[in-house]
């Protein structure tokens, strides 16, 4: 990602070295079905999705804390938090009925989950190239990321496919915005999808890779 390239240039004196940010190749040819996910797992309510390893390093407990406070501040809301991925997490007893931890799911279920979610939240402060963000965008859903993470924040800004938060109140406002502005949320998801297809589909990535080495002759 560009922020990682900028960091490498500062740390290793690469300012005069010929370099290009290639990103990574992402599988883009898959299908998804929101209704299929809801029917299979019996989830009727709107939900916020977390996908990935559930551990402290991914800032999962900040997400749980913010979600708990959100539900406390919005008594009328029946929104759930759905977790998919490996690892164990201690969910506060006050929201155990509102958090659905599905653990590992197969690829099709994961794609269907993205499509069914109101948004994906990737709260990690130290994320690199985030496949789950790209997959959420490919399923046309917006993302929330940490303002403290240069990489994911840069992706959200470049794509216009998501929002970024630093405090609970920013998180709350952004969740409310996406919930209350479905057309704008749809546009963010479409922006994200276009961004992934334009920059990280395998044919684009391989072309950038080959073109870079052609310039090194």
CSV table of N, CA and C in Angstrom, one decimal, residues 7-8 18 31 43 59 70 73 79 98-100 102-103 130 142 152 183 185 203 207 209:
chain,number,residue,atom,x,y,z
A,7,UNK,N,6.6,4.7,4.2
A,7,UNK,CA,7.3,4.4,5.4
A,7,UNK,C,8.7,3.7,5.0
A,8,UNK,N,8.7,2.8,4.0
A,8,UNK,CA,9.9,2.2,3.6
A,8,UNK,C,10.9,3.2,3.0
A,18,UNK,N,13.9,3.5,-7.8
A,18,UNK,CA,12.7,3.3,-8.7
A,18,UNK,C,11.8,2.3,-8.0
A,31,UNK,N,-19.7,-15.3,-6.5
A,31,UNK,CA,-21.0,-14.9,-6.3
A,31,UNK,C,-21.4,-14.7,-4.8
A,43,UNK,N,-30.6,-15.1,10.8
A,43,UNK,CA,-30.3,-13.7,11.2
A,43,UNK,C,-31.3,-12.8,10.4
A,59,UNK,N,-7.7,-5.5,17.4
A,59,UNK,CA,-8.5,-4.4,18.1
A,59,UNK,C,-9.9,-4.9,18.2
A,70,UNK,N,-23.0,1.5,21.8
A,70,UNK,CA,-23.9,1.8,20.8
A,70,UNK,C,-25.3,1.3,21.1
A,73,UNK,N,-26.8,3.2,23.9
A,73,UNK,CA,-27.3,4.5,23.5
A,73,UNK,C,-28.5,4.5,22.6
A,79,UNK,N,-30.0,-4.1,16.1
A,79,UNK,CA,-28.8,-4.4,15.3
A,79,UNK,C,-27.9,-5.4,16.0
A,98,UNK,N,-26.6,-10.2,21.7
A,98,UNK,CA,-26.6,-9.3,20.5
A,98,UNK,C,-25.4,-9.6,19.6
A,99,UNK,N,-24.4,-10.4,20.1
A,99,UNK,CA,-23.2,-10.8,19.3
A,99,UNK,C,-23.3,-12.2,18.9
A,100,UNK,N,-23.2,-12.4,17.6
A,100,UNK,CA,-23.3,-13.8,17.0
A,100,UNK,C,-21.9,-14.2,16.4
A,102,UNK,N,-19.9,-16.8,14.7
A,102,UNK,CA,-20.1,-18.0,13.8
A,102,UNK,C,-18.8,-18.8,13.6
A,103,UNK,N,-17.7,-18.2,14.1
A,103,UNK,CA,-16.4,-19.0,14.0
A,103,UNK,C,-16.0,-19.1,12.5
A,130,UNK,N,-5.6,-5.4,3.5
A,130,UNK,CA,-6.7,-6.1,4.1
A,130,UNK,C,-7.6,-6.8,3.1
A,142,UNK,N,-20.1,-1.1,2.2
A,142,UNK,CA,-19.1,-0.1,2.7
A,142,UNK,C,-18.4,-0.7,3.9
A,152,UNK,N,-5.5,1.2,6.0
A,152,UNK,CA,-6.9,1.0,5.7
A,152,UNK,C,-7.6,2.4,5.5
A,183,UNK,N,-28.9,4.7,0.3
A,183,UNK,CA,-28.4,5.0,-1.1
A,183,UNK,C,-27.0,5.4,-1.1
A,185,UNK,N,-24.8,4.5,1.2
A,185,UNK,CA,-24.1,3.3,1.5
A,185,UNK,C,-23.9,2.4,0.3
A,203,UNK,N,-5.7,-9.8,-13.2
A,203,UNK,CA,-5.2,-9.4,-14.6
A,203,UNK,C,-4.5,-8.0,-14.5
A,207,UNK,N,-0.4,-7.4,-14.8
A,207,UNK,CA,0.0,-6.4,-15.8
A,207,UNK,C,0.9,-5.3,-15.2
A,209,UNK,N,2.7,-5.7,-12.5
A,209,UNK,CA,3.9,-6.4,-12.1
A,209,UNK,C,4.9,-6.5,-13.3
